PDB file of N, CA and C in Angstrom:
ATOM      1  N   SER A   1      53.331  59.452 158.952  1.00  0.00           N
ATOM      2  CA  SER A   1      52.174  58.693 159.388  1.00  0.00           C
ATOM      3  C   SER A   1      51.297  59.561 160.275  1.00  0.00           C
ATOM      4  N   THR A   2      50.086  59.088 160.489  1.00  0.00           N
ATOM      5  CA  THR A   2      49.117  59.811 161.306  1.00  0.00           C
ATOM      6  C   THR A   2      48.590  58.889 162.390  1.00  0.00           C
ATOM      7  N   THR A   3      48.558  59.368 163.616  1.00  0.00           N
ATOM      8  CA  THR A   3      47.963  58.608 164.711  1.00  0.00           C
ATOM      9  C   THR A   3      46.819  59.420 165.283  1.00  0.00           C
ATOM     10  N   ILE A   4      45.658  58.792 165.349  1.00  0.00           N
ATOM     11  CA  ILE A   4      44.476  59.413 165.925  1.00  0.00           C
ATOM     12  C   ILE A   4      44.330  58.872 167.339  1.00  0.00           C
ATOM     13  N   CYS A   5      44.294  59.756 168.305  1.00  0.00           N
ATOM     14  CA  CYS A   5      44.187  59.373 169.710  1.00  0.00           C
ATOM     15  C   CYS A   5      42.772  59.696 170.189  1.00  0.00           C
ATOM     16  N   LEU A   6      42.060  58.655 170.607  1.00  0.00           N
ATOM     17  CA  LEU A   6      40.667  58.804 171.024  1.00  0.00           C
ATOM     18  C   LEU A   6      40.505  58.543 172.509  1.00  0.00           C
ATOM     19  N   SER A   7      39.500  59.164 173.090  1.00  0.00           N
ATOM     20  CA  SER A   7      39.129  58.893 174.479  1.00  0.00           C
ATOM     21  C   SER A   7      38.019  57.846 174.468  1.00  0.00           C
ATOM     22  N   GLU A   8      38.233  56.774 175.210  1.00  0.00           N
ATOM     23  CA  GLU A   8      37.286  55.651 175.198  1.00  0.00           C
ATOM     24  C   GLU A   8      35.861  56.064 175.555  1.00  0.00           C
ATOM     25  N   LEU A   9      35.712  56.906 176.557  1.00  0.00           N
ATOM     26  CA  LEU A   9      34.384  57.256 177.065  1.00  0.00           C
ATOM     27  C   LEU A   9      33.969  58.672 176.686  1.00  0.00           C
ATOM     28  N   ASP A  10      34.395  59.122 175.532  1.00  0.00           N
ATOM     29  CA  ASP A  10      34.116  60.488 175.083  1.00  0.00           C
ATOM     30  C   ASP A  10      32.625  60.667 174.785  1.00  0.00           C
ATOM     31  N   PRO A  11      31.951  61.609 175.485  1.00  0.00           N
ATOM     32  CA  PRO A  11      30.530  61.833 175.228  1.00  0.00           C
ATOM     33  C   PRO A  11      30.271  62.734 174.015  1.00  0.00           C
ATOM     34  N   ILE A  12      31.323  63.307 173.438  1.00  0.00           N
ATOM     35  CA  ILE A  12      31.167  64.237 172.318  1.00  0.00           C
ATOM     36  C   ILE A  12      31.613  63.598 171.004  1.00  0.00           C
ATOM     37  N   VAL A  13      32.810  63.051 170.985  1.00  0.00           N
ATOM     38  CA  VAL A  13      33.345  62.400 169.794  1.00  0.00           C
ATOM     39  C   VAL A  13      32.936  60.925 169.810  1.00  0.00           C
ATOM     40  N   PRO A  14      32.352  60.413 168.727  1.00  0.00           N
ATOM     41  CA  PRO A  14      31.956  59.006 168.687  1.00  0.00           C
ATOM     42  C   PRO A  14      33.185  58.107 168.466  1.00  0.00           C
ATOM     43  N   SER A  15      33.919  57.872 169.537  1.00  0.00           N
ATOM     44  CA  SER A  15      35.211  57.181 169.448  1.00  0.00           C
ATOM     45  C   SER A  15      35.122  55.819 168.775  1.00  0.00           C
ATOM     46  N   ASP A  16      34.103  55.040 169.127  1.00  0.00           N
ATOM     47  CA  ASP A  16      33.971  53.714 168.511  1.00  0.00           C
ATOM     48  C   ASP A  16      33.786  53.827 167.004  1.00  0.00           C
ATOM     49  N   ALA A  17      32.964  54.768 166.568  1.00  0.00           N
ATOM     50  CA  ALA A  17      32.723  54.954 165.137  1.00  0.00           C
ATOM     51  C   ALA A  17      33.994  55.409 164.422  1.00  0.00           C
ATOM     52  N   VAL A  18      34.739  56.316 165.033  1.00  0.00           N
ATOM     53  CA  VAL A  18      35.993  56.790 164.430  1.00  0.00           C
ATOM     54  C   VAL A  18      36.984  55.632 164.331  1.00  0.00           C
ATOM     55  N   LYS A  19      37.107  54.864 165.406  1.00  0.00           N
ATOM     56  CA  LYS A  19      38.017  53.718 165.401  1.00  0.00           C
ATOM     57  C   LYS A  19      37.637  52.730 164.304  1.00  0.00           C
ATOM     58  N   GLU A  20      36.356  52.396 164.211  1.00  0.00           N
ATOM     59  CA  GLU A  20      35.894  51.455 163.185  1.00  0.00           C
ATOM     60  C   GLU A  20      36.151  51.993 161.783  1.00  0.00           C
ATOM     61  N   HIS A  21      35.988  53.292 161.588  1.00  0.00           N
ATOM     62  CA  HIS A  21      36.252  53.908 160.284  1.00  0.00           C
ATOM     63  C   HIS A  21      37.727  53.767 159.912  1.00  0.00           C
ATOM     64  N   VAL A  22      38.608  54.031 160.866  1.00  0.00           N
ATOM     65  CA  VAL A  22      40.048  53.905 160.606  1.00  0.00           C
ATOM     66  C   VAL A  22      40.407  52.443 160.310  1.00  0.00           C
ATOM     67  N   LEU A  23      39.867  51.520 161.095  1.00  0.00           N
ATOM     68  CA  LEU A  23      40.158  50.105 160.866  1.00  0.00           C
ATOM     69  C   LEU A  23      39.642  49.650 159.499  1.00  0.00           C
ATOM     70  N   ALA A  24      38.479  50.148 159.091  1.00  0.00           N
ATOM     71  CA  ALA A  24      37.943  49.819 157.764  1.00  0.00           C
ATOM     72  C   ALA A  24      38.852  50.374 156.670  1.00  0.00           C
ATOM     73  N   HIS A  25      39.340  51.587 156.866  1.00  0.00           N
ATOM     74  CA  HIS A  25      40.271  52.197 155.913  1.00  0.00           C
ATOM     75  C   HIS A  25      41.521  51.333 155.772  1.00  0.00           C
ATOM     76  N   ARG A  26      42.065  50.901 156.914  1.00  0.00           N
ATOM     77  CA  ARG A  26      43.276  50.075 156.879  1.00  0.00           C
ATOM     78  C   ARG A  26      43.015  48.758 156.149  1.00  0.00           C
ATOM     79  N   ALA A  27      41.858  48.157 156.396  1.00  0.00           N
ATOM     80  CA  ALA A  27      41.503  46.895 155.741  1.00  0.00           C
ATOM     81  C   ALA A  27      41.350  47.085 154.232  1.00  0.00           C
ATOM     82  N   GLU A  28      40.732  48.189 153.820  1.00  0.00           N
ATOM     83  CA  GLU A  28      40.578  48.485 152.391  1.00  0.00           C
ATOM     84  C   GLU A  28      41.940  48.634 151.717  1.00  0.00           C
ATOM     85  N   ARG A  29      42.829  49.343 152.385  1.00  0.00           N
ATOM     86  CA  ARG A  29      44.175  49.535 151.825  1.00  0.00           C
ATOM     87  C   ARG A  29      44.895  48.193 151.682  1.00  0.00           C
ATOM     88  N   ARG A  30      44.791  47.346 152.723  1.00  0.00           N
ATOM     89  CA  ARG A  30      45.419  46.018 152.661  1.00  0.00           C
ATOM     90  C   ARG A  30      44.846  45.203 151.506  1.00  0.00           C
ATOM     91  N   ALA A  31      43.537  45.271 151.313  1.00  0.00           N
ATOM     92  CA  ALA A  31      42.878  44.528 150.242  1.00  0.00           C
ATOM     93  C   ALA A  31      43.361  44.989 148.865  1.00  0.00           C
ATOM     94  N   GLU A  32      43.781  46.234 148.786  1.00  0.00           N
ATOM     95  CA  GLU A  32      44.313  46.791 147.539  1.00  0.00           C
ATOM     96  C   GLU A  32      45.815  46.548 147.403  1.00  0.00           C
ATOM     97  N   GLY A  33      46.393  45.852 148.389  1.00  0.00           N
ATOM     98  CA  GLY A  33      47.836  45.602 148.366  1.00  0.00           C
ATOM     99  C   GLY A  33      48.659  46.798 148.788  1.00  0.00           C
ATOM    100  N   LEU A  34      48.031  47.715 149.469  1.00  0.00           N
ATOM    101  CA  LEU A  34      48.700  48.936 149.913  1.00  0.00           C
ATOM    102  C   LEU A  34      48.749  48.970 151.432  1.00  0.00           C
ATOM    103  N   SER A  35      49.567  49.867 151.953  1.00  0.00           N
ATOM    104  CA  SER A  35      49.600  50.042 153.400  1.00  0.00           C
ATOM    105  C   SER A  35      48.925  51.365 153.755  1.00  0.00           C
ATOM    106  N   SER A  36      48.584  51.492 155.019  1.00  0.00           N
ATOM    107  CA  SER A  36      47.957  52.716 155.501  1.00  0.00           C
ATOM    108  C   SER A  36      48.902  53.404 156.464  1.00  0.00           C
ATOM    109  N   GLN A  37      48.938  54.697 156.392  1.00  0.00           N
ATOM    110  CA  GLN A  37      49.764  55.494 157.302  1.00  0.00           C
ATOM    111  C   GLN A  37      48.946  56.005 158.481  1.00  0.00           C
ATOM    112  N   VAL A  38      47.715  55.523 158.622  1.00  0.00           N
ATOM    113  CA  VAL A  38      46.828  56.003 159.675  1.00  0.00           C
ATOM    114  C   VAL A  38      46.669  54.917 160.735  1.00  0.00           C
ATOM    115  N   GLU A  39      46.898  55.296 161.987  1.00  0.00           N
ATOM    116  CA  GLU A  39      46.716  54.395 163.116  1.00  0.00           C
ATOM    117  C   GLU A  39      45.759  55.042 164.104  1.00  0.00           C
ATOM    118  N   VAL A  40      45.173  54.206 164.945  1.00  0.00           N
ATOM    119  CA  VAL A  40      44.263  54.730 165.962  1.00  0.00           C
ATOM    120  C   VAL A  40      44.646  54.151 167.319  1.00  0.00           C
ATOM    121  N   LYS A  41      44.678  55.006 168.308  1.00  0.00           N
ATOM    122  CA  LYS A  41      44.950  54.602 169.690  1.00  0.00           C
ATOM    123  C   LYS A  41      43.799  55.089 170.554  1.00  0.00           C
ATOM    124  N   VAL A  42      43.450  54.298 171.545  1.00  0.00           N
ATOM    125  CA  VAL A  42      42.350  54.658 172.438  1.00  0.00           C
ATOM    126  C   VAL A  42      42.881  54.763 173.865  1.00  0.00           C
ATOM    127  N   LEU A  43      42.540  55.847 174.533  1.00  0.00           N
ATOM    128  CA  LEU A  43      42.898  56.030 175.933  1.00  0.00           C
ATOM    129  C   LEU A  43      41.795  55.398 176.787  1.00  0.00           C
ATOM    130  N   PRO A  44      42.066  54.238 177.393  1.00  0.00           N
ATOM    131  CA  PRO A  44      41.038  53.551 178.180  1.00  0.00           C
ATOM    132  C   PRO A  44      40.551  54.402 179.355  1.00  0.00           C
ATOM    133  N   GLY A  45      39.245  54.476 179.500  1.00  0.00           N
ATOM    134  CA  GLY A  45      38.656  55.200 180.620  1.00  0.00           C
ATOM    135  C   GLY A  45      38.633  56.706 180.482  1.00  0.00           C
ATOM    136  N   ALA A  46      39.236  57.236 179.434  1.00  0.00           N
ATOM    137  CA  ALA A  46      39.303  58.694 179.261  1.00  0.00           C
ATOM    138  C   ALA A  46      37.988  59.239 178.719  1.00  0.00           C
ATOM    139  N   THR A  47      37.668  60.465 179.145  1.00  0.00           N
ATOM    140  CA  THR A  47      36.525  61.178 178.595  1.00  0.00           C
ATOM    141  C   THR A  47      37.056  62.316 177.723  1.00  0.00           C
ATOM    142  N   HIS A  48      36.150  63.108 177.170  1.00  0.00           N
ATOM    143  CA  HIS A  48      36.548  64.172 176.252  1.00  0.00           C
ATOM    144  C   HIS A  48      37.545  65.135 176.914  1.00  0.00           C
ATOM    145  N   GLY A  49      38.718  65.267 176.319  1.00  0.00           N
ATOM    146  CA  GLY A  49      39.720  66.206 176.817  1.00  0.00           C
ATOM    147  C   GLY A  49      40.486  65.750 178.043  1.00  0.00           C
ATOM    148  N   SER A  50      40.351  64.503 178.435  1.00  0.00           N
ATOM    149  CA  SER A  50      41.046  64.027 179.643  1.00  0.00           C
ATOM    150  C   SER A  50      42.546  64.266 179.585  1.00  0.00           C
ATOM    151  N   PHE A  51      43.135  64.110 178.389  1.00  0.00           N
ATOM    152  CA  PHE A  51      44.588  64.260 178.295  1.00  0.00           C
ATOM    153  C   PHE A  51      45.035  65.699 178.526  1.00  0.00           C
ATOM    154  N   VAL A  52      44.112  66.642 178.456  1.00  0.00           N
ATOM    155  CA  VAL A  52      44.451  68.044 178.708  1.00  0.00           C
ATOM    156  C   VAL A  52      44.492  68.336 180.205  1.00  0.00           C
ATOM    157  N   PHE A  53      43.619  67.668 180.957  1.00  0.00           N
ATOM    158  CA  PHE A  53      43.439  68.011 182.368  1.00  0.00           C
ATOM    159  C   PHE A  53      43.982  66.993 183.368  1.00  0.00           C
ATOM    160  N   GLU A  54      44.197  65.755 182.936  1.00  0.00           N
ATOM    161  CA  GLU A  54      44.588  64.710 183.875  1.00  0.00           C
ATOM    162  C   GLU A  54      45.997  64.208 183.579  1.00  0.00           C
ATOM    163  N   LYS A  55      46.847  64.263 184.607  1.00  0.00           N
ATOM    164  CA  LYS A  55      48.270  63.949 184.449  1.00  0.00           C
ATOM    165  C   LYS A  55      48.518  62.550 183.893  1.00  0.00           C
ATOM    166  N   ASP A  56      47.768  61.551 184.354  1.00  0.00           N
ATOM    167  CA  ASP A  56      47.992  60.189 183.861  1.00  0.00           C
ATOM    168  C   ASP A  56      47.762  60.085 182.359  1.00  0.00           C
ATOM    169  N   TYR A  57      46.716  60.741 181.877  1.00  0.00           N
ATOM    170  CA  TYR A  57      46.447  60.712 180.441  1.00  0.00           C
ATOM    171  C   TYR A  57      47.459  61.560 179.677  1.00  0.00           C
ATOM    172  N   GLN A  58      47.922  62.660 180.294  1.00  0.00           N
ATOM    173  CA  GLN A  58      48.975  63.453 179.661  1.00  0.00           C
ATOM    174  C   GLN A  58      50.218  62.597 179.456  1.00  0.00           C
ATOM    175  N   ARG A  59      50.580  61.838 180.498  1.00  0.00           N
ATOM    176  CA  ARG A  59      51.750  60.958 180.390  1.00  0.00           C
ATOM    177  C   ARG A  59      51.554  59.918 179.296  1.00  0.00           C
ATOM    178  N   SER A  60      50.352  59.355 179.232  1.00  0.00           N
ATOM    179  CA  SER A  60      50.062  58.346 178.209  1.00  0.00           C
ATOM    180  C   SER A  60      50.234  58.909 176.805  1.00  0.00           C
ATOM    181  N   VAL A  61      49.731  60.112 176.592  1.00  0.00           N
ATOM    182  CA  VAL A  61      49.836  60.729 175.272  1.00  0.00           C
ATOM    183  C   VAL A  61      51.285  61.089 174.955  1.00  0.00           C
ATOM    184  N   VAL A  62      51.997  61.630 175.917  1.00  0.00           N
ATOM    185  CA  VAL A  62      53.412  61.966 175.695  1.00  0.00           C
ATOM    186  C   VAL A  62      54.214  60.695 175.388  1.00  0.00           C
ATOM    187  N   ASP A  63      53.971  59.630 176.140  1.00  0.00           N
ATOM    188  CA  ASP A  63      54.657  58.364 175.875  1.00  0.00           C
ATOM    189  C   ASP A  63      54.326  57.837 174.477  1.00  0.00           C
ATOM    190  N   MET A  64      53.077  57.984 174.079  1.00  0.00           N
ATOM    191  CA  MET A  64      52.658  57.554 172.752  1.00  0.00           C
ATOM    192  C   MET A  64      53.418  58.339 171.677  1.00  0.00           C
ATOM    193  N   ILE A  65      53.526  59.636 171.864  1.00  0.00           N
ATOM    194  CA  ILE A  65      54.245  60.481 170.910  1.00  0.00           C
ATOM    195  C   ILE A  65      55.716  60.099 170.863  1.00  0.00           C
ATOM    196  N   LYS A  66      56.313  59.847 172.022  1.00  0.00           N
ATOM    197  CA  LYS A  66      57.718  59.429 172.059  1.00  0.00           C
ATOM    198  C   LYS A  66      57.918  58.117 171.318  1.00  0.00           C
ATOM    199  N   ASP A  67      57.012  57.157 171.514  1.00  0.00           N
ATOM    200  CA  ASP A  67      57.111  55.867 170.823  1.00  0.00           C
ATOM    201  C   ASP A  67      57.004  56.040 169.312  1.00  0.00           C
ATOM    202  N   ILE A  68      56.101  56.901 168.887  1.00  0.00           N
ATOM    203  CA  ILE A  68      55.959  57.157 167.458  1.00  0.00           C
ATOM    204  C   ILE A  68      57.224  57.800 166.906  1.00  0.00           C
ATOM    205  N   ALA A  69      57.768  58.758 167.637  1.00  0.00           N
ATOM    206  CA  ALA A  69      58.998  59.438 167.201  1.00  0.00           C
ATOM    207  C   ALA A  69      60.160  58.463 167.063  1.00  0.00           C
ATOM    208  N   LYS A  70      60.248  57.505 167.983  1.00  0.00           N
ATOM    209  CA  LYS A  70      61.325  56.512 167.928  1.00  0.00           C
ATOM    210  C   LYS A  70      61.241  55.668 166.658  1.00  0.00           C
ATOM    211  N   THR A  71      60.035  55.315 166.253  1.00  0.00           N
ATOM    212  CA  THR A  71      59.886  54.453 165.078  1.00  0.00           C
ATOM    213  C   THR A  71      60.110  55.210 163.778  1.00  0.00           C
ATOM    214  N   GLN A  72      60.088  56.528 163.830  1.00  0.00           N
ATOM    215  CA  GLN A  72      60.250  57.321 162.605  1.00  0.00           C
ATOM    216  C   GLN A  72      61.671  57.842 162.429  1.00  0.00           C
ATOM    217  N   THR A  73      62.555  57.531 163.358  1.00  0.00           N
ATOM    218  CA  THR A  73      63.935  58.003 163.206  1.00  0.00           C
ATOM    219  C   THR A  73      64.842  56.902 162.772  1.00  0.00           C
TER     220      THR A  73
END
């Protein structure tokens, strides 16, 4: 599976548009009777690259990765 992690307040990446695109993809797959392996997560309050420089966002991303790993084992 694929998880896309977005920063809510990113001034460079259009996070809302990316999120809506992923959600539309998931809806299309459901309408076809299929599932999607793509998920989207948003880091509230984060700006571009926050998870690289800010410990709280680093923890959030690491926890997210751990949760994903648990569901795949």
